[in-house]
Coordinates of C-alpha atoms in Angstrom, one line a residue:
Chain N
M173 CA 19.9 -3.5 -11.1
N174 CA 23.0 -5.4 -9.9
N175 CA 25.5 -3.3 -11.9
Q176 CA 27.3 -1.1 -9.3
G177 CA 27.1 2.6 -9.9
C178 CA 24.6 2.2 -12.7
I179 CA 21.8 4.6 -12.2
L180 CA 19.9 4.1 -15.5
K181 CA 19.8 1.2 -18.0
V182 CA 17.9 1.5 -21.2
D183 CA 17.5 -1.5 -23.3
G184 CA 15.9 -1.8 -26.8
L185 CA 13.8 1.3 -26.2
S186 CA 11.3 2.2 -29.0
V187 CA 8.6 4.9 -29.0
F188 CA 5.7 5.0 -31.5
F189 CA 3.4 7.9 -32.1
G190 CA 0.5 6.2 -33.8
Q191 CA 2.1 4.4 -36.8
S192 CA 5.3 6.3 -36.9
Q193 CA 8.3 5.2 -35.0
I194 CA 10.0 8.2 -33.3
I195 CA 12.7 6.2 -31.4
K196 CA 14.0 3.0 -32.7
N197 CA 15.6 0.4 -30.5
I198 CA 18.1 2.4 -28.5
S199 CA 20.2 1.0 -25.6
F200 CA 22.6 2.8 -23.2
E201 CA 23.4 3.2 -19.6
A202 CA 24.3 6.0 -17.3
R203 CA 26.4 5.7 -14.2
K204 CA 26.7 7.8 -11.0
G205 CA 28.4 11.1 -11.6
E206 CA 28.5 10.7 -15.3
S207 CA 27.7 13.4 -17.8
L208 CA 25.9 12.2 -20.8
A209 CA 25.1 14.3 -23.9
I210 CA 22.4 13.6 -26.4
I211 CA 22.9 15.2 -29.8
G212 CA 21.0 15.0 -33.0
P213 CA 19.1 17.2 -35.5
N214 CA 15.6 18.6 -34.9
G215 CA 12.9 16.0 -34.8
S216 CA 15.4 13.2 -34.0
G217 CA 13.6 12.1 -30.9
K218 CA 15.7 13.7 -28.2
T219 CA 12.9 15.2 -26.2
V220 CA 10.8 12.2 -26.8
L221 CA 13.6 10.1 -25.2
F222 CA 13.5 12.2 -22.1
R223 CA 9.7 12.0 -21.9
A224 CA 9.9 8.3 -22.2
L225 CA 12.5 8.2 -19.4
I226 CA 10.3 10.0 -17.0
G227 CA 7.4 7.8 -17.8
S228 CA 5.3 10.4 -19.7
L229 CA 5.1 8.4 -22.9
D230 CA 4.3 4.8 -23.7
Y231 CA 7.2 2.8 -25.0
T232 CA 8.4 -0.7 -25.7
G233 CA 11.7 -2.0 -24.4
K234 CA 13.2 -1.6 -21.0
I235 CA 13.9 1.5 -18.9
E236 CA 15.4 0.5 -15.5
W237 CA 16.2 3.1 -12.9
A238 CA 18.3 2.3 -9.8
P239 CA 15.9 1.8 -6.8
G240 CA 14.8 4.9 -5.1
V241 CA 16.4 7.2 -7.6
R242 CA 15.3 10.9 -7.6
I243 CA 14.9 12.4 -11.0
G244 CA 15.1 16.1 -11.8
Y245 CA 13.8 17.1 -15.2
V246 CA 14.4 20.4 -16.9
P247 CA 12.0 20.6 -20.0
Q248 CA 13.1 22.7 -23.0
R249 CA 10.1 25.0 -22.5
I250 CA 6.8 25.1 -20.7
D251 CA 3.6 26.5 -22.1
L252 CA 2.6 29.2 -19.8
D253 CA -1.0 30.2 -19.9
R254 CA -1.5 33.9 -19.2
Y255 CA -4.3 33.0 -16.7
L256 CA -1.7 31.2 -14.6
S257 CA -1.1 33.5 -11.8
L258 CA 2.0 31.9 -10.4
T259 CA 5.1 33.7 -9.2
L260 CA 8.4 31.9 -9.3
E261 CA 8.1 31.3 -5.6
D262 CA 4.7 29.8 -6.1
F263 CA 6.0 27.6 -8.8
L264 CA 9.0 26.3 -6.7
S265 CA 6.7 25.8 -3.7
L266 CA 4.5 23.5 -5.7
K267 CA 7.3 20.9 -5.6
T268 CA 8.3 21.5 -2.0
K269 CA 4.7 21.3 -0.8
V270 CA 3.8 18.2 -2.8
L271 CA 7.0 16.4 -1.6
H272 CA 7.0 18.0 1.9
F273 CA 10.4 19.6 1.7
P274 CA 11.2 22.6 4.0
R275 CA 10.9 26.1 2.6
A276 CA 14.6 26.6 2.9
V277 CA 15.4 24.4 -0.1
I278 CA 13.9 26.9 -2.4
N279 CA 16.5 29.5 -1.5
E280 CA 19.3 27.0 -1.8
A281 CA 18.1 26.0 -5.3
L282 CA 17.8 29.6 -6.3
K283 CA 21.4 30.3 -5.2
M284 CA 22.7 27.3 -7.2
V285 CA 21.2 28.8 -10.4
H286 CA 22.4 32.3 -9.6
L287 CA 18.9 33.9 -9.5
P288 CA 18.5 36.8 -7.1
P289 CA 15.9 36.3 -4.4
A290 CA 13.9 39.2 -5.8
T291 CA 12.9 37.1 -8.8
L292 CA 10.8 34.9 -6.4
K293 CA 8.1 37.5 -6.4
S294 CA 8.0 37.8 -10.2
S295 CA 5.2 36.2 -12.1
L296 CA 6.4 33.3 -14.3
N297 CA 4.9 35.2 -17.2
N298 CA 7.2 38.1 -16.6
L299 CA 10.5 36.2 -16.4
S300 CA 12.9 36.4 -19.3
A301 CA 13.6 33.2 -21.2
G302 CA 16.9 32.9 -19.4
Q303 CA 15.4 33.5 -15.9
L304 CA 12.6 31.0 -16.7
Q305 CA 15.2 28.4 -17.7
R306 CA 17.0 29.0 -14.4
G307 CA 13.7 28.7 -12.6
L308 CA 13.1 25.4 -14.2
I309 CA 16.6 24.2 -13.3
A310 CA 16.0 25.3 -9.7
F311 CA 12.8 23.4 -9.7
A312 CA 14.6 20.2 -10.9
L313 CA 17.4 20.7 -8.3
I314 CA 15.0 20.9 -5.4
G315 CA 15.3 17.7 -3.3
S316 CA 18.9 17.0 -4.6
P317 CA 18.1 14.7 -7.5
D318 CA 20.4 11.7 -8.2
I319 CA 20.0 12.4 -11.9
L320 CA 19.2 15.5 -13.9
L321 CA 17.7 15.4 -17.3
F322 CA 18.4 18.7 -18.9
D323 CA 16.7 19.6 -22.2
E324 CA 18.6 22.7 -23.4
P325 CA 16.3 25.5 -24.9
T326 CA 16.8 26.2 -28.6
A327 CA 16.4 29.9 -28.3
G328 CA 16.2 32.8 -25.9
V329 CA 19.2 32.0 -23.7
D330 CA 22.5 33.7 -24.5
L331 CA 25.7 31.7 -24.7
P332 CA 27.6 33.1 -21.7
R333 CA 24.6 32.4 -19.5
E334 CA 24.3 28.9 -20.9
E335 CA 28.0 28.2 -20.1
Q336 CA 27.4 29.5 -16.5
I337 CA 24.6 26.9 -16.2
Y338 CA 26.8 24.1 -17.4
E339 CA 29.5 25.2 -14.9
T340 CA 27.0 25.1 -12.1
L341 CA 25.8 21.6 -13.1
H342 CA 29.4 20.5 -13.4
H343 CA 30.1 21.8 -10.0
L344 CA 27.1 19.9 -8.6
Q345 CA 28.3 16.7 -10.2
D346 CA 31.6 17.0 -8.5
K347 CA 30.1 17.8 -5.2
Q348 CA 27.1 15.5 -5.1
Q349 CA 28.0 12.8 -7.6
M350 CA 24.9 13.8 -9.6
T351 CA 24.4 12.2 -13.0
V352 CA 23.5 14.6 -15.8
I353 CA 22.0 13.7 -19.1
F354 CA 21.7 16.8 -21.3
I355 CA 20.3 17.5 -24.7
S356 CA 22.5 20.0 -26.4
H357 CA 22.7 21.9 -29.7
D358 CA 26.1 23.2 -29.1
L359 CA 28.9 20.7 -29.8
N360 CA 31.4 22.9 -27.9
L361 CA 29.5 22.3 -24.7
V362 CA 29.3 18.6 -25.5
Y363 CA 33.1 18.4 -25.9
R364 CA 33.7 20.4 -22.8
Y365 CA 31.2 18.8 -20.4
A366 CA 30.1 15.3 -21.6
T367 CA 31.9 12.2 -20.5
K368 CA 29.8 10.2 -23.0
V369 CA 27.7 11.2 -26.0
I370 CA 24.7 9.6 -27.6
C371 CA 24.0 10.5 -31.2
L372 CA 20.4 10.2 -32.0
N373 CA 18.4 10.4 -35.2
R374 CA 15.5 8.1 -34.4
E375 CA 18.1 5.4 -34.2
M376 CA 21.3 5.5 -32.1
F377 CA 24.2 6.4 -34.3
C378 CA 26.9 6.5 -31.6
F379 CA 27.6 6.0 -28.0
G380 CA 30.9 6.7 -26.4
S381 CA 33.2 9.5 -25.4
P382 CA 32.9 12.6 -27.5
Q383 CA 36.5 12.4 -28.6
T384 CA 36.2 9.0 -30.0
A385 CA 32.6 8.8 -31.0
L386 CA 32.2 12.0 -32.9
S387 CA 34.1 11.6 -36.1
P388 CA 33.4 14.2 -38.9
E389 CA 31.9 11.4 -41.0
L390 CA 29.5 10.5 -38.2
L391 CA 28.4 14.1 -37.7
D392 CA 27.7 14.4 -41.5
K393 CA 25.6 11.3 -41.4
L394 CA 23.8 12.4 -38.2
Y395 CA 23.0 15.9 -39.4
G396 CA 22.9 15.1 -43.1
A397 CA 25.0 18.0 -44.0
R398 CA 28.6 19.2 -43.7
I399 CA 28.0 21.7 -40.9
A400 CA 29.9 20.5 -38.0
H401 CA 33.5 19.9 -38.7
R402 CA 34.9 23.2 -39.3
H403 CA 34.2 23.9 -35.7
F404 CA 35.7 20.7 -34.3
E405 CA 38.5 19.5 -36.3
Chain A
M319 CA -34.0 30.6 10.4
E320 CA -34.9 29.6 6.9
L321 CA -33.0 32.6 5.7
F322 CA -29.9 31.4 7.6
F323 CA -30.2 28.0 6.0
S324 CA -30.5 29.3 2.5
L325 CA -27.9 32.0 2.8
S326 CA -25.3 29.7 4.4
L327 CA -25.7 27.1 1.8
M328 CA -25.5 29.6 -1.0
M329 CA -22.3 31.1 0.5
A330 CA -20.7 27.7 0.8
V331 CA -21.5 26.9 -2.8
A332 CA -20.1 30.3 -3.8
I333 CA -16.8 29.7 -2.1
A334 CA -16.6 26.3 -3.7
S335 CA -17.4 27.8 -7.1
G336 CA -14.7 30.5 -6.7
L337 CA -12.0 27.9 -5.9
V338 CA -13.0 25.5 -8.6
G339 CA -13.3 28.4 -11.1
A340 CA -9.8 29.6 -10.4
F341 CA -8.5 26.3 -11.7
A342 CA -11.1 25.9 -14.4
L343 CA -10.0 29.1 -15.9
M344 CA -6.3 28.1 -15.9
K345 CA -7.3 24.8 -17.5
K346 CA -9.1 26.8 -20.2
M347 CA -12.3 25.1 -19.3
T348 CA -14.5 28.1 -19.9
L349 CA -16.5 26.4 -22.6
A350 CA -16.4 23.0 -20.9
S351 CA -17.9 24.6 -17.8
D352 CA -20.9 25.8 -19.7
A353 CA -21.3 22.5 -21.5
I354 CA -21.2 20.5 -18.2
S355 CA -24.0 22.6 -16.7
H356 CA -26.1 22.4 -19.9
I357 CA -25.8 18.6 -19.9
A358 CA -27.9 18.7 -16.7
L359 CA -30.9 19.8 -18.7
P360 CA -31.9 16.5 -20.3
G361 CA -31.5 14.8 -16.9
L362 CA -33.6 17.5 -15.2
G363 CA -36.2 17.1 -17.9
I364 CA -36.5 13.3 -17.5
A365 CA -36.7 13.6 -13.8
L366 CA -39.5 16.1 -14.0
L367 CA -41.4 14.0 -16.5
L368 CA -41.0 10.9 -14.3
K369 CA -41.7 12.9 -11.2
F370 CA -38.6 12.2 -9.1
N371 CA -36.2 14.8 -7.6
P372 CA -34.9 16.8 -10.5
I373 CA -31.5 17.4 -8.9
I374 CA -30.9 13.7 -9.0
G375 CA -31.7 13.5 -12.7
G376 CA -29.5 16.6 -13.3
A377 CA -26.7 15.1 -11.2
A378 CA -26.7 11.8 -13.1
A379 CA -26.6 13.6 -16.4
I380 CA -23.7 15.9 -15.3
L381 CA -21.6 13.0 -14.0
L382 CA -22.1 11.2 -17.2
G383 CA -21.2 14.3 -19.1
A384 CA -18.0 14.8 -17.1
L385 CA -16.9 11.2 -17.8
L386 CA -17.7 11.7 -21.4
I387 CA -15.6 14.8 -21.7
W388 CA -12.7 13.1 -19.8
T389 CA -12.8 10.1 -22.1
V390 CA -13.0 12.2 -25.2
E391 CA -10.0 14.3 -24.1
R392 CA -8.0 11.2 -23.4
K393 CA -8.9 8.9 -26.2
T394 CA -9.4 11.0 -29.3
R395 CA -7.6 13.8 -31.1
I396 CA -10.8 15.5 -32.1
A397 CA -10.7 19.0 -30.7
T398 CA -12.4 18.9 -27.3
E399 CA -14.0 22.3 -28.0
T400 CA -15.8 20.9 -31.0
I401 CA -17.2 18.0 -29.1
I402 CA -18.2 20.1 -26.2
G403 CA -19.8 22.6 -28.6
V404 CA -21.9 19.8 -30.1
V405 CA -22.8 18.2 -26.7
F406 CA -23.6 21.6 -25.3
S407 CA -26.2 22.6 -27.9
A408 CA -27.6 19.1 -28.3
S409 CA -28.2 18.9 -24.5
L410 CA -30.0 22.2 -24.6
A411 CA -32.1 21.2 -27.5
I412 CA -33.1 17.8 -26.2
G413 CA -33.5 19.1 -22.7
S414 CA -35.8 21.9 -23.8
L415 CA -37.9 19.4 -25.7
I416 CA -38.5 17.0 -22.8
T417 CA -38.7 19.4 -19.9
P418 CA -42.3 20.3 -19.2
S419 CA -42.7 23.9 -20.4
E420 CA -44.1 25.3 -17.2
E421 CA -40.9 24.3 -15.4
L422 CA -38.4 25.1 -18.2
L423 CA -37.8 28.7 -17.0
E424 CA -37.0 27.6 -13.5
V425 CA -34.7 24.9 -14.7
L426 CA -32.9 27.2 -17.0
F427 CA -32.5 30.2 -14.7
G428 CA -32.9 28.7 -11.3
G429 CA -35.6 29.4 -8.8
F430 CA -35.5 29.8 -5.1
N431 CA -38.0 27.7 -3.2
G432 CA -35.9 27.2 -0.1
F433 CA -34.3 24.0 1.0
D434 CA -35.5 21.3 3.3
S435 CA -33.0 20.4 6.1
A436 CA -31.8 17.2 4.4
E437 CA -31.0 19.1 1.2
W438 CA -29.3 21.8 3.2
L439 CA -27.1 19.2 5.0
I440 CA -26.2 17.4 1.8
G441 CA -25.4 20.7 0.1
I442 CA -23.2 21.9 3.0
I443 CA -21.3 18.6 3.1
M444 CA -20.8 18.5 -0.6
S445 CA -19.5 22.1 -0.6
L446 CA -17.1 21.2 2.2
I447 CA -15.9 18.2 0.2
I448 CA -15.2 20.4 -2.8
I449 CA -13.5 23.2 -0.8
S450 CA -11.3 20.8 1.1
S451 CA -10.4 18.7 -2.0
I452 CA -9.4 21.8 -3.9
L453 CA -7.3 23.1 -1.0
F454 CA -5.7 19.8 -0.5
L455 CA -4.9 19.3 -4.2
K456 CA -4.2 22.9 -5.2
E457 CA -0.4 22.4 -5.6
R458 CA -0.8 19.2 -7.6
I459 CA -3.5 20.7 -9.9
A460 CA -1.4 23.8 -10.5
L461 CA 1.8 21.8 -11.2
S462 CA -0.1 19.5 -13.6
L463 CA -1.3 22.7 -15.4
V464 CA 2.2 24.2 -15.7
S465 CA 3.6 20.9 -17.1
Q466 CA 2.3 17.4 -17.0
D467 CA 5.9 16.2 -17.4
L468 CA 7.1 18.1 -14.3
A469 CA 4.1 16.8 -12.4
K470 CA 5.0 13.3 -13.4
T471 CA 8.5 13.7 -12.0
V472 CA 7.1 14.5 -8.5
G473 CA 4.8 11.4 -8.7
I474 CA 1.5 13.0 -9.9
N475 CA -0.9 10.9 -12.0
N476 CA -2.1 13.6 -14.4
S477 CA -4.9 11.6 -15.9
R478 CA -6.4 10.6 -12.5
L479 CA -6.0 14.1 -11.2
N480 CA -7.8 15.5 -14.3
L481 CA -10.7 13.1 -13.8
F482 CA -10.9 14.0 -10.1
F483 CA -11.0 17.7 -10.9
L484 CA -13.7 17.1 -13.5
L485 CA -15.8 15.3 -10.9
I486 CA -15.3 18.0 -8.4
F487 CA -16.3 20.5 -11.0
A488 CA -19.4 18.5 -11.9
L489 CA -20.3 18.2 -8.2
N490 CA -20.0 22.0 -7.9
V491 CA -22.3 22.5 -10.9
I492 CA -24.9 20.1 -9.4
L493 CA -24.8 22.1 -6.2
G494 CA -25.6 25.4 -7.9
L495 CA -28.3 24.1 -10.2
K496 CA -31.1 24.7 -7.8
F497 CA -30.7 28.4 -7.3
L498 CA -28.8 29.4 -10.4
G499 CA -30.2 27.0 -13.0
V500 CA -28.6 25.3 -16.0
L501 CA -27.8 28.4 -18.0
L502 CA -26.2 30.4 -15.2
M503 CA -24.3 28.0 -13.0
G504 CA -21.3 27.8 -15.3
S505 CA -21.0 31.6 -15.0
L506 CA -20.7 31.5 -11.2
I507 CA -17.7 29.3 -11.6
I508 CA -16.1 31.3 -14.4
I509 CA -16.9 35.0 -13.8
P510 CA -15.5 35.4 -10.3
A511 CA -12.3 33.5 -11.4
A512 CA -12.0 35.9 -14.3
V513 CA -12.4 38.9 -11.9
S514 CA -9.6 37.4 -9.8
K515 CA -7.2 36.9 -12.7
N516 CA -7.4 40.7 -13.3
L517 CA -6.5 41.5 -9.8
S518 CA -4.4 38.7 -8.3
W519 CA -0.6 38.9 -7.9
N520 CA 0.2 35.3 -6.9
F521 CA -1.3 31.9 -6.4
R522 CA -2.7 32.4 -3.0
S523 CA -4.3 35.8 -3.8
D524 CA -5.8 34.3 -6.9
L525 CA -7.6 31.6 -4.9
I526 CA -8.7 34.0 -2.2
L527 CA -10.0 36.7 -4.6
S528 CA -11.8 34.3 -6.7
A529 CA -13.7 32.8 -3.7
A530 CA -14.3 36.3 -2.4
A531 CA -15.7 37.6 -5.7
A532 CA -18.1 34.6 -5.9
L533 CA -19.1 35.1 -2.3
F534 CA -19.7 38.8 -2.8
S535 CA -21.8 38.2 -6.0
V536 CA -24.0 35.7 -4.2
A537 CA -24.5 37.8 -1.1
I538 CA -25.2 41.1 -2.9
G539 CA -27.3 39.3 -5.5
F540 CA -29.3 37.7 -2.8
V541 CA -29.9 41.0 -1.0
L542 CA -30.9 42.8 -4.2
S543 CA -33.1 40.0 -5.4
S544 CA -35.1 39.8 -2.2
N545 CA -35.4 43.6 -1.8
F546 CA -36.3 44.4 -5.4
D547 CA -38.2 41.2 -6.1
L548 CA -35.8 40.2 -8.9
E549 CA -35.0 36.6 -10.1
L550 CA -32.2 35.3 -7.9
G551 CA -30.0 33.6 -10.5
P552 CA -29.8 36.4 -13.1
T553 CA -29.2 38.9 -10.3
I554 CA -26.2 37.1 -8.9
I555 CA -24.7 36.7 -12.3
S556 CA -25.3 40.4 -13.1
V557 CA -23.5 41.4 -9.9
A558 CA -20.6 39.1 -10.9
A559 CA -20.5 40.5 -14.4
L560 CA -20.4 44.1 -12.9
L561 CA -17.5 43.1 -10.7
F562 CA -15.7 41.8 -13.8
L563 CA -16.3 45.1 -15.6
L564 CA -14.9 47.0 -12.6
S565 CA -11.9 44.7 -12.3
V566 CA -10.9 45.4 -15.8
F567 CA -10.1 49.0 -14.8
F568 CA -8.0 47.8 -11.9
K569 CA -6.1 45.3 -14.0
K570 CA -2.4 45.2 -13.2
S571 CA -0.5 47.1 -15.8
S572 CA 2.1 44.3 -16.0
A573 CA -0.4 41.8 -17.2
N574 CA 0.6 40.1 -20.4

């Protein structure tokens, strides 16, 4: 990639599940330190886009990462089996051990997401939805990623906590020039934290700064209902 | 001396089974583990008919079965459990038909005729391979279980890891065939792991307790079977089942 500061370039990306096309021909790029929001209704392919970006799904088109880029991924949720006897500490150690990072990075990551050290000893199964999400973010932050893909949970995390998470990520962006791409269901957060926004409903409806890209007409078209403007006009 | 050889091999197999089982249970492979051991039966039967080493026949059948299950899981959307259910009963049926009836009981429940030194050596080496592979890969397997996507972001090839685990699993079943038999080997992998799930409090304790429960079952089962002239395989599994029953009473109250 010769484009300076460009960390990810997506060109003509499509994803098929069998016969049905989940994502249709989308193109965008993300630069260092940028904060990119992806919005769209349920089933619009947002999570699929992330999974294609990390290489978990087959796709057509081009996904080009800057050389040597470290990706942190925060999934919307994980399916925890009750037979999985992992504590939060075990879970975070999985990454440090596979990648040969020192033990100390676990505590650093934990501090960043405001989890008390005592939660390390809790079983993943016993964490609250909010704690688990922080745990997942801590996992993603281990090893100082260049880019964080953050799939916001749809339920279980209360708003003040969610804002605290975004503040933390924002702070990390300033400090480490980390790029963040986040999937959000809350347009308030998009207006506040995103430098650019992608509107996705299988196809890409918009790409640009939230102020210019998100017109009421576009939101109507994207969500197929007049839900959004009262909030944002 | 013969006692030392037999006991040491059985204990090595037990530790391997405990470790493999801890992950098999997390992978929800309870049924698959039975199926894989049952697949050995037609192979054992053919080997006995053609008069070559039955373990080789069983091993070949198991490896084929493991590959089959892996392919089915990857390529089709048919519920794995359904296919395993079919393969499982079909193997048992076909295997029982072709295995000479005087040897059927031993093949099903294991028998204990000692080991020659070559078999002992191969068994010990295979156990060590299984134990060290699991210990080396434990973080990768666990992460792949929590989320294949997260595993992917740290550079893990989930599909390859899955195949490798299945092969390790199959190797483990092959190892136990001789003294536990087709019907019971799956149980030595699953029951001690289930005991451990009731008692463990973190990843490390889970692996240690699972291996310890398997080791305990084999050792006590061996002592009981030689003192009271009981069949070895069923005695070992009965001890393991008893342990499981006890562990239920000590189950952590916080369990979900």
